[in-house]
Coordinates of C-alpha atoms in Angstrom, one line a residue:
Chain H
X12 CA -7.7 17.5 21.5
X13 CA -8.3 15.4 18.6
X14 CA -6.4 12.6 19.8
X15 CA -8.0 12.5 23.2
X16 CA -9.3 8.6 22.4
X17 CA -6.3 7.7 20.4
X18 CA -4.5 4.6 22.6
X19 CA -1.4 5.0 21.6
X20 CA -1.8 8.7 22.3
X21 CA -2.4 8.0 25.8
X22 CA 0.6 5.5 26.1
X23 CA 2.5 8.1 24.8
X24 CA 1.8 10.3 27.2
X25 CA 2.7 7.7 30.2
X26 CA 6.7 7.8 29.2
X27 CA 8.3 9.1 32.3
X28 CA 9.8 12.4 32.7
X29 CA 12.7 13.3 35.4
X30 CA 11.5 16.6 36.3
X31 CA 12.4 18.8 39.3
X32 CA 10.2 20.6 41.5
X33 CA 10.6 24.3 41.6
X34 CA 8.2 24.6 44.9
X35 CA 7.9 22.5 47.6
X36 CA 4.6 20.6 47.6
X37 CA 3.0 18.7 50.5
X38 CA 0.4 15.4 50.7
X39 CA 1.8 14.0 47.6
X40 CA 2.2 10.9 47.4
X41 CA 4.8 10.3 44.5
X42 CA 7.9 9.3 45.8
X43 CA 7.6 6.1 47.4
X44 CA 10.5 6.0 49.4
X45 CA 10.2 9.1 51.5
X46 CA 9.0 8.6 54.5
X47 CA 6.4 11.6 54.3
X48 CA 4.3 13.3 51.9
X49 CA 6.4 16.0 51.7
X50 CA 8.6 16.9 48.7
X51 CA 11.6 19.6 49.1
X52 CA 11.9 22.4 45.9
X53 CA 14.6 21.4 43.8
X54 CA 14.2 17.6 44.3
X55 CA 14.0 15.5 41.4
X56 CA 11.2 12.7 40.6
X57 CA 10.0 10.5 38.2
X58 CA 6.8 11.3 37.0
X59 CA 4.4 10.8 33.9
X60 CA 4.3 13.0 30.9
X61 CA 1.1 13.8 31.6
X62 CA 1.4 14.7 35.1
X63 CA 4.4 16.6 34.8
X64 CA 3.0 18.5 31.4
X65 CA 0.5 20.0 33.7
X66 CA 1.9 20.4 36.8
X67 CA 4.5 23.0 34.3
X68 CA 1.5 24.7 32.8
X69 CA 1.3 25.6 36.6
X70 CA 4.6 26.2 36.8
X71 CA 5.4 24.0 39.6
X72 CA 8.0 22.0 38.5
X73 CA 10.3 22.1 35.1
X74 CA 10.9 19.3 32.6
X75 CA 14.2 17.8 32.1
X76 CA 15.3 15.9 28.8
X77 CA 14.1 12.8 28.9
X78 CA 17.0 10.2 28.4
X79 CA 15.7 8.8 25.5
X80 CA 16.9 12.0 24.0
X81 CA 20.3 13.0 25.3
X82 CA 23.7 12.9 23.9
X83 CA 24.5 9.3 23.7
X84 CA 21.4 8.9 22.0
X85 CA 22.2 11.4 19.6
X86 CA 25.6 10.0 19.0
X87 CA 24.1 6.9 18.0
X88 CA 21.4 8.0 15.4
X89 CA 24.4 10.4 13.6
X90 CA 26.6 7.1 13.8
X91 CA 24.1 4.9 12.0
X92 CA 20.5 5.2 12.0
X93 CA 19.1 2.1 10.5
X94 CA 20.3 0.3 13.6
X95 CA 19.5 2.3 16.2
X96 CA 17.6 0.3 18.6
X97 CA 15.0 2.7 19.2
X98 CA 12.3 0.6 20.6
X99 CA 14.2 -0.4 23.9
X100 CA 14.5 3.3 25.1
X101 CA 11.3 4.3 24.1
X102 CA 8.7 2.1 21.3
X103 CA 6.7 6.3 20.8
X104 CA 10.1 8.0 20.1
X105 CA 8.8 10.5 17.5
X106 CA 5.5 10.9 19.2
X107 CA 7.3 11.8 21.7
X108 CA 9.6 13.8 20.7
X109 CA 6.9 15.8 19.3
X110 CA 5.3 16.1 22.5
X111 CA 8.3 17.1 24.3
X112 CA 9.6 19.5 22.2
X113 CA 7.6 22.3 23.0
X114 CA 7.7 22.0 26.2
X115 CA 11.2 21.4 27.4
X116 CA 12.4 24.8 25.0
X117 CA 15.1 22.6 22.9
X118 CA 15.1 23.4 19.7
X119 CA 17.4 20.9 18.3
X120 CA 14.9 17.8 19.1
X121 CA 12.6 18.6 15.3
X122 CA 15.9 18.2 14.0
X123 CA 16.8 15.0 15.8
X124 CA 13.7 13.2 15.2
X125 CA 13.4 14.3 11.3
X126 CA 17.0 13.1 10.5
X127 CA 16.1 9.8 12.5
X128 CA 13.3 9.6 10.3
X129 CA 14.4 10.6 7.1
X130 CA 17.3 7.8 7.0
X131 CA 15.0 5.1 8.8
X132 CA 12.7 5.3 6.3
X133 CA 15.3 4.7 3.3
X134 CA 16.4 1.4 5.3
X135 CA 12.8 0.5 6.1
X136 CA 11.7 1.5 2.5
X137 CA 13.6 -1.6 0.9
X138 CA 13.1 -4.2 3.9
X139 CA 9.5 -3.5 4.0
X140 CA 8.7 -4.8 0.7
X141 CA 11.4 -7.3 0.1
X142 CA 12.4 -9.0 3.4
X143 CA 12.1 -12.2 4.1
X144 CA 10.7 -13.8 6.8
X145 CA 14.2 -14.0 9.0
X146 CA 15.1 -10.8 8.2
X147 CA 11.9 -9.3 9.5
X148 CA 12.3 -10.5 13.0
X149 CA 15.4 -9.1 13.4
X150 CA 14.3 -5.5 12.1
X151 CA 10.9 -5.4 14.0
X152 CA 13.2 -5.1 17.6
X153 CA 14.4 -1.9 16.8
X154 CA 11.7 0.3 15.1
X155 CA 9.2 2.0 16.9
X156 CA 5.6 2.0 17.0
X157 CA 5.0 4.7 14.1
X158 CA 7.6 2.2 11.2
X159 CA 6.2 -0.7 12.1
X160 CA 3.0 0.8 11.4
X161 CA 4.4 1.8 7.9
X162 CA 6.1 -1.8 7.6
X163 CA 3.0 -4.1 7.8
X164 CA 1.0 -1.6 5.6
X165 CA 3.7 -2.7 3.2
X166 CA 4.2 -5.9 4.0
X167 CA 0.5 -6.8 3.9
X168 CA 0.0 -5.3 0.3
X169 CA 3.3 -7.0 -0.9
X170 CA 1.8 -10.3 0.8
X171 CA -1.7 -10.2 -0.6
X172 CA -0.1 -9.6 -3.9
X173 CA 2.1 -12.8 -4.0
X174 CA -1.0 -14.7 -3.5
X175 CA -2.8 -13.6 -5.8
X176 CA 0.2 -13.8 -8.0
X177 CA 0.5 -17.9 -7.7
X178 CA -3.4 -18.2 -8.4
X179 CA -5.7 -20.4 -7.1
X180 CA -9.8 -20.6 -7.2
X181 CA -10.8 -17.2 -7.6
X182 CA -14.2 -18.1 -5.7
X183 CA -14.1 -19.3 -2.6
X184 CA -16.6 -21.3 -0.6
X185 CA -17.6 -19.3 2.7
X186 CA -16.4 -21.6 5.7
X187 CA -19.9 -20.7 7.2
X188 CA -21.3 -22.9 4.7
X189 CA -20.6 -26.7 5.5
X190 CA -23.5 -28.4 4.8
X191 CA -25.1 -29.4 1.5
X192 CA -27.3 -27.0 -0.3
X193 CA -30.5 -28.4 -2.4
X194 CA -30.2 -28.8 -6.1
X195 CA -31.1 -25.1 -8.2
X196 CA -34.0 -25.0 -9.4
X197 CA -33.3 -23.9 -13.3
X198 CA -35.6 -20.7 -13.2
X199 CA -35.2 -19.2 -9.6
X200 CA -32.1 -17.6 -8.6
X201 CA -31.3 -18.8 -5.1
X202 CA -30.2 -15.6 -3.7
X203 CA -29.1 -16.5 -0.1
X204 CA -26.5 -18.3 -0.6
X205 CA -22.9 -17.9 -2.2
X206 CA -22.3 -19.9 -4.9
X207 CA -19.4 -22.2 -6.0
X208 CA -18.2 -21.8 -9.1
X209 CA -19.7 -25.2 -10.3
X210 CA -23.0 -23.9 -9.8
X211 CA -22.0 -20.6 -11.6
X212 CA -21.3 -22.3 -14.5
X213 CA -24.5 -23.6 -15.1
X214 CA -26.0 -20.4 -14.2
X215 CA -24.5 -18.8 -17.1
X216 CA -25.4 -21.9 -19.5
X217 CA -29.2 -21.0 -18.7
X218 CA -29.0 -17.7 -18.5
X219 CA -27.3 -16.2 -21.0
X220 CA -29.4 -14.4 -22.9
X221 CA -31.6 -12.7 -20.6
X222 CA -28.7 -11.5 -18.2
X223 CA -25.9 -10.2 -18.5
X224 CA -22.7 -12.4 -17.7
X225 CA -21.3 -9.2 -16.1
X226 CA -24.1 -9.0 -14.1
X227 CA -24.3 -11.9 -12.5
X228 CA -20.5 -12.5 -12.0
X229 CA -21.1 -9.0 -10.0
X230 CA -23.8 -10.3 -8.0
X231 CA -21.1 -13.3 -6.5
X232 CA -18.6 -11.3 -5.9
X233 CA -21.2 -9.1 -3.6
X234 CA -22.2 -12.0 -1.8
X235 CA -18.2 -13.6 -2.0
X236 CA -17.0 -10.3 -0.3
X237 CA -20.5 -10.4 2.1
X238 CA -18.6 -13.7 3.6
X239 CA -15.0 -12.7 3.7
Chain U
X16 CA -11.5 -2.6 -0.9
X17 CA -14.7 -4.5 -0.1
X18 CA -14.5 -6.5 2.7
X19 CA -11.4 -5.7 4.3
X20 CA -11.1 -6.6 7.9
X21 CA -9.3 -3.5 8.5
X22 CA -10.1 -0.2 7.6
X23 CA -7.3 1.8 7.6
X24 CA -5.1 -0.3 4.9
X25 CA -7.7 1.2 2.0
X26 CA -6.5 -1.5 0.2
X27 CA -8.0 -2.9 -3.7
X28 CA -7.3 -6.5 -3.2
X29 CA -6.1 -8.0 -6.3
X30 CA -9.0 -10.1 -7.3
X31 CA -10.7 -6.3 -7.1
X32 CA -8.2 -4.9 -9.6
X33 CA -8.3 -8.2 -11.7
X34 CA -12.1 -7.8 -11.9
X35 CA -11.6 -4.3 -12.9
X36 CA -8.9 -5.2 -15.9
X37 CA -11.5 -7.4 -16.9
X38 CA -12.8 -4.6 -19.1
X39 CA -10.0 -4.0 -21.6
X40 CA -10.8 -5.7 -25.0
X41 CA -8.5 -8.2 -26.4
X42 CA -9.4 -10.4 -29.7
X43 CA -10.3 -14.0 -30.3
X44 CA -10.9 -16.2 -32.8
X45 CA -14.6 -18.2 -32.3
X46 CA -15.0 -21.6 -33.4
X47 CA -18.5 -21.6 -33.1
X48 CA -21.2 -20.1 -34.8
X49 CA -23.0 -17.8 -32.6
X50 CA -25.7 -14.6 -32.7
X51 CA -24.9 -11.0 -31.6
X52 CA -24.8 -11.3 -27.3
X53 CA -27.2 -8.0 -26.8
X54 CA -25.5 -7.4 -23.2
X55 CA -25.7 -4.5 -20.6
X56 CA -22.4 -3.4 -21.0
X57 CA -22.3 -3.5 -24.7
X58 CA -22.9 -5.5 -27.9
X59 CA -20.6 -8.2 -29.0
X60 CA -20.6 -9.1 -32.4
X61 CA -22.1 -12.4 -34.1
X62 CA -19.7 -15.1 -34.0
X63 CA -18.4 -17.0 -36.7
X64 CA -15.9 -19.9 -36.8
X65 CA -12.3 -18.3 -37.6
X66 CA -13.2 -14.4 -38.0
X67 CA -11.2 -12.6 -35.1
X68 CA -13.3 -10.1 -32.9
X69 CA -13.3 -8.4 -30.0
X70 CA -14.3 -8.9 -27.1
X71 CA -14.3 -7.9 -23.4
X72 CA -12.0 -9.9 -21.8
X73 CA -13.8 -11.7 -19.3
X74 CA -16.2 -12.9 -22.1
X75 CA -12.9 -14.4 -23.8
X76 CA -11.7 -16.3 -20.5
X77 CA -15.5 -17.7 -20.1
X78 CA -15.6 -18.8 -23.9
X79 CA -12.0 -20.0 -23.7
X80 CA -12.6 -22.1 -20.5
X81 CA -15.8 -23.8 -22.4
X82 CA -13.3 -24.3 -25.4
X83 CA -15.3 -22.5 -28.1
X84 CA -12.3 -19.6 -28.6
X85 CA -8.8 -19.1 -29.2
X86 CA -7.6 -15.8 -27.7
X87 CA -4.7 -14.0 -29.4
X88 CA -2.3 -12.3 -27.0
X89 CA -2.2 -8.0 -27.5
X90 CA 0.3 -6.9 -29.3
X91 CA 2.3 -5.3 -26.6
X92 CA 2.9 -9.2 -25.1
X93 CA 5.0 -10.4 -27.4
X94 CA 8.6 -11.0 -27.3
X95 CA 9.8 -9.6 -30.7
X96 CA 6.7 -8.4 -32.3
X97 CA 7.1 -10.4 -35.4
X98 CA 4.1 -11.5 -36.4
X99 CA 3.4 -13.8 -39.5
X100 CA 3.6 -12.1 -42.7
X101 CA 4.1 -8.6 -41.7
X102 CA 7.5 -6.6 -42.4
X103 CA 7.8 -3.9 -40.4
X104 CA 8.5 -5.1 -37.0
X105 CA 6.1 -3.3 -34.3
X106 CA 7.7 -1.3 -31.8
X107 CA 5.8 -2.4 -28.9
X108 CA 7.4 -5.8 -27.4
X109 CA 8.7 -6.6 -24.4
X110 CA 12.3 -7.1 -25.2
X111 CA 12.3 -3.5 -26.2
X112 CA 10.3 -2.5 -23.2
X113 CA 12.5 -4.1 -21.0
X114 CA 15.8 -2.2 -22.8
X115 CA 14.1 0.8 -22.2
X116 CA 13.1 0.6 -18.4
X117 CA 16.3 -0.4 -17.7
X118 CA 18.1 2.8 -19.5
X119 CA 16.1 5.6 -18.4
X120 CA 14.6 6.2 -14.5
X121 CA 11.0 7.7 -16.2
X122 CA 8.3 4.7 -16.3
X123 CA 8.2 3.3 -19.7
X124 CA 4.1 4.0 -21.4
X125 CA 4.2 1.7 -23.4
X126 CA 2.4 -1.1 -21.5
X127 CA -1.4 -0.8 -20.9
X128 CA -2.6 0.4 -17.2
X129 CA -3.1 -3.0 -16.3
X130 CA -0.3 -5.1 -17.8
X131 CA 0.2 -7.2 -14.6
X132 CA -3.7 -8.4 -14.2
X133 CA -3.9 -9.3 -18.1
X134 CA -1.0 -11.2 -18.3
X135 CA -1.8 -13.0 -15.5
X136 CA -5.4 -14.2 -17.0
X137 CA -4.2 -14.8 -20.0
X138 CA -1.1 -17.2 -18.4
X139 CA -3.8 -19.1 -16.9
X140 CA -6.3 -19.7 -19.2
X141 CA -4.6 -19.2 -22.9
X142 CA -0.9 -20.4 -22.1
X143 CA -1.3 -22.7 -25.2
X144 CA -2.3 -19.3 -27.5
X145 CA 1.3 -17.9 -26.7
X146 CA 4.0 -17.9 -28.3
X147 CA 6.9 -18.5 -26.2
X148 CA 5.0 -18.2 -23.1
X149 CA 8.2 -19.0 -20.9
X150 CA 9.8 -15.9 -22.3
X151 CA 6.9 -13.5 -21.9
X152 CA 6.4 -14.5 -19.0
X153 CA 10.3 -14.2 -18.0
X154 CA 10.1 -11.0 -19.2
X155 CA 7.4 -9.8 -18.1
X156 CA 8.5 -10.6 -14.7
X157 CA 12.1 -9.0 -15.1
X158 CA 9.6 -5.8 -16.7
X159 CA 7.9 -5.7 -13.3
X160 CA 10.8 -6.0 -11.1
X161 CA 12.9 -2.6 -12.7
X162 CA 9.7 -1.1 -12.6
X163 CA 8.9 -1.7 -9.3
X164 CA 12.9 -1.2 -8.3
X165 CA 12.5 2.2 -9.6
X166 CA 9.3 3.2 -7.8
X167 CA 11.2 2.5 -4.3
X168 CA 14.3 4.9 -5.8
X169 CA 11.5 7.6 -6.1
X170 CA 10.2 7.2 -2.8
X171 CA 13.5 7.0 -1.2
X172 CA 13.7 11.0 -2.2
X173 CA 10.9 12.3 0.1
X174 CA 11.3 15.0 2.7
X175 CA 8.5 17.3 4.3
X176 CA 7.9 19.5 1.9
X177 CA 6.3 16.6 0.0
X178 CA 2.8 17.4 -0.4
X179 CA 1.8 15.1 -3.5
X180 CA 3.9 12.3 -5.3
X181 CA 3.8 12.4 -9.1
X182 CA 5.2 9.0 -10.7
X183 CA 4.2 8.7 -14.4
X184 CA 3.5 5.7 -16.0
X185 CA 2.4 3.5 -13.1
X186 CA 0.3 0.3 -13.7
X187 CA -2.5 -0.3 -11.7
X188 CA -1.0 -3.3 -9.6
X189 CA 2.1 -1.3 -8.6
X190 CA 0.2 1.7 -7.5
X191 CA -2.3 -0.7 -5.4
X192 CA 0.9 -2.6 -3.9
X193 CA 2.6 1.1 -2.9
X194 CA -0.7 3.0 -1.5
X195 CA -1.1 2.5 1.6
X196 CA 2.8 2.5 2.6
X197 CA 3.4 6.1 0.7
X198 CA -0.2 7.1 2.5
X199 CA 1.5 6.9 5.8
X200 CA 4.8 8.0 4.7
X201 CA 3.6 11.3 3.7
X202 CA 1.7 11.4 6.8
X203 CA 5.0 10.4 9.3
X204 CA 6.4 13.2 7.1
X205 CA 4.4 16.0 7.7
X206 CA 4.0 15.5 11.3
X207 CA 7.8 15.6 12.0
X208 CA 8.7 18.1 9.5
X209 CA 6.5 20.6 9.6
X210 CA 7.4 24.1 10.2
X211 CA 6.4 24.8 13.4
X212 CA 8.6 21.7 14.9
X213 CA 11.7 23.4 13.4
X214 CA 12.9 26.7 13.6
X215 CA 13.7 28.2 10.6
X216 CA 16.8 30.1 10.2
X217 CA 17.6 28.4 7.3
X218 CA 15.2 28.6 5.2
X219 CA 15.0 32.7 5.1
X220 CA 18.1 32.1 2.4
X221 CA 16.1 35.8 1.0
X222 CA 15.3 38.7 2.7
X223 CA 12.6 39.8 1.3
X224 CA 9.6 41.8 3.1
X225 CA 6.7 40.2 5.0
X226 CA 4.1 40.6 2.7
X227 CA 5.0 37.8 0.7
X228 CA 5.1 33.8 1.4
X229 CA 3.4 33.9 5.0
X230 CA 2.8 30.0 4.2
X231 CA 5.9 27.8 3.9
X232 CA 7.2 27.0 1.1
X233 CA 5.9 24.0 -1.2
X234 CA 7.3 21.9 -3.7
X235 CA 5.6 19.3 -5.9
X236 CA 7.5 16.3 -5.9
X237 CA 8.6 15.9 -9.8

């Protein structure tokens, strides 16, 4: 029940299920195409995890295998992993699989989803960090939501890193601050602003002695990282 | 870390780490005449013109920017470690750092904790106080891509019983550049290889009573 607010829990849960009824059930209103409410045992629907997760905790109907885990599937991922387009049959496939695998009583999905993994990650391992730009579209198609949430941690690190790498003003003016500020005084420490690094420069030619370079250059980057 | 937009990256930017590896002491050679600086975070000695000291290295990167320092570059970044007058050659320069990253897999120690955010500063301030600066800095930027090259081969070896990574060696860049990916990793992996997922037939390769190893099996990674 810890992920009762997660979102992506709850999309998870929405995947649809072909399960078939084991009793017969009456003023339902599932199946759109029958003319009355009325559903025969042993019919099969379509309905959400979440629906059908509790209607077999009352044992009413029983779970099929989901198609986004049956054989062709499976051939695929043992063929070749890495291009596996697992986002098209189902963007939550290990979350799901997770889900699933109690319930439906097949052993060999834990398997499935950890080989999946396992050889995913390699491929995604060295795209993540190196890929261009042109490359990246093509890979994002096929992962699902958990990799891509390991792909822009990476990316994002390996981006801010090139940035900083080229250089550039280490202080920044806010963009909330367009309009001119009034001269310094030389003995009061205008506090309520953030300063550019002109103005830090004279700062330390007056006040040298009495503070601490240190300690001013970390009151900036307080008020640099205040505005960021 | 400060400042991030979104929480969950638990990111050090880079100017953070820079800020940090402003710390490490390096030496300079003052032209100016100067008194003790009596500061918070320590006492730096009177200046004269021509004696070396040390400093912090942010003080040297604010004297250097007013012009009233030359910084000499660490010993570590330099490309054959001759220097001047002495004889015996030193055995920490890049050229031999680079040979031995590229022979063994283990992370080489010789280069300080923050190697990247050092010679960065000291490329941009003091690129007229080193020696060959287009090599070093060649080198050092064929140093950082084995090193880094060899960080994704580790990481390629995970599996679930992963509960802690153990790389030795790592500056602080590399490990701020790999954190958050290896964060989530070794969550992904724990989720979908966890015991109770997967039935273990396997794994009871002995068969030995009950009373011992009711937990599964752990393995620190290297």
């Amino acid at each position: 029940m810890t992920k009762y607010y997660d979102i992506d829990d709850i999309i998870t849960e929405e995947e649809i299920v072909s399960v078939i009824f084991q009793k017969a059930a009456s003023g339902v209103g599932i199946d759109p195409s029958s003319e009355n409410d009325y559903i025969e045992t042993g019919s099969k629907v379509e309905l959400p995890f979440w629906l059908a997760h509790e209607l077999q905790l009352r044992q009413v109907v029983s779970i099929n295998i989901p198609s986004c885990f049956d054989q062709k599937t499976r051939l695929e991922i043992q063929a070749d992993c890495a291009s596996v387009d697992l986002r098209s049959r189902c963007p939550f496939f290990y979350e799901f699989g997770c889900k699933i695998a109690p319930v439906v009583g097949d052993r060999t999905i834990g398997f499935l989803l950890l080989s999946a993994f396992k050889n995913r990650y390699k491929e995604l391992l060295t795209k993540a960090h190196t890929a261009a730009f042109s490359a990246a579209t093509k890979i994002w198609s096929i992962l699902t939501n958990e990799e891509i949430n390991l792909y822009e941690a990476a990316q994002s690190s390996m981006a801010s890193f090139k940035k900083w790498r080229i250089g550039g003003p280490r202080f920044q003016k806010a963009p909330v601050l367009g309009r001119k500020r009034n001269q310094l005084n030389n003995y009061s420490l205008n506090l309520s602003g953030v300063f550019d690094k002109k103005e830090l420069l004279g700062f330390y030619e007056y006040l040298i002695s009495p503070l601490s370079l240190r300690g001013v250059t970390s009151i900036n980057s307080a008020y640099y990282f205040n505005y960021s | 870390m400060a400042g991030q937009s979104d929480p969950h990256f638990s990111l050090f930017s880079a100017e953070e780490l820079e800020f940090v590896a402003e710390d490490d002491m390096v030496e300079i050679v003052p032209n100016l005449k100067m008194d003790a600086l009596n500061l918070i975070s320590g006492d730096f000695g009177p200046f004269a013109p021509q004696i070396a000291t040390q400093v912090p290295l942010w003080l040297a990167v604010a004297l250097k920017r007013r012009g009233k320092c030359s910084i000499r570059p660490p010993e570590w970044m330099s490309v054959d470690g001759k220097e001047g007058k002495r004889v015996k050659r030193s055995t920490n320069n890049l050229t031999q750092v680079l040979e031995a990253e590229r022979e063994s897999q283990e992370m080489s120690e010789k280069l300080p904790f923050h190697y990247v955010e050092i010679s960065r500063l000291l490329f941009d301030h003091a690129r007229d106080d080193i020696p060959d600066v287009y090599m070093v800095r060649s080198l050092i930027e064929d140093i950082r891509d084995v090193r880094f090259h060899k960080v994704r081969t580790d990481l390629e070896a995970f599996n679930g019983r992963t509960i802690a990574v153990k790389i030795k060696n790592l500056s602080a860049m590399e490990v701020n550049i790999v954190r958050p990916f290896i964060r989530r990793a070794l969550q992904a992996f724990c989720k979908h290889d966890s015991p109770e997922l997967i039935p273990e037939p396997e794994r009871v390769a002995d068969k030995r009573p009950q009373l011992v190893n009711n937990a599964p099996r752990r393995q620190l990674r290297r």
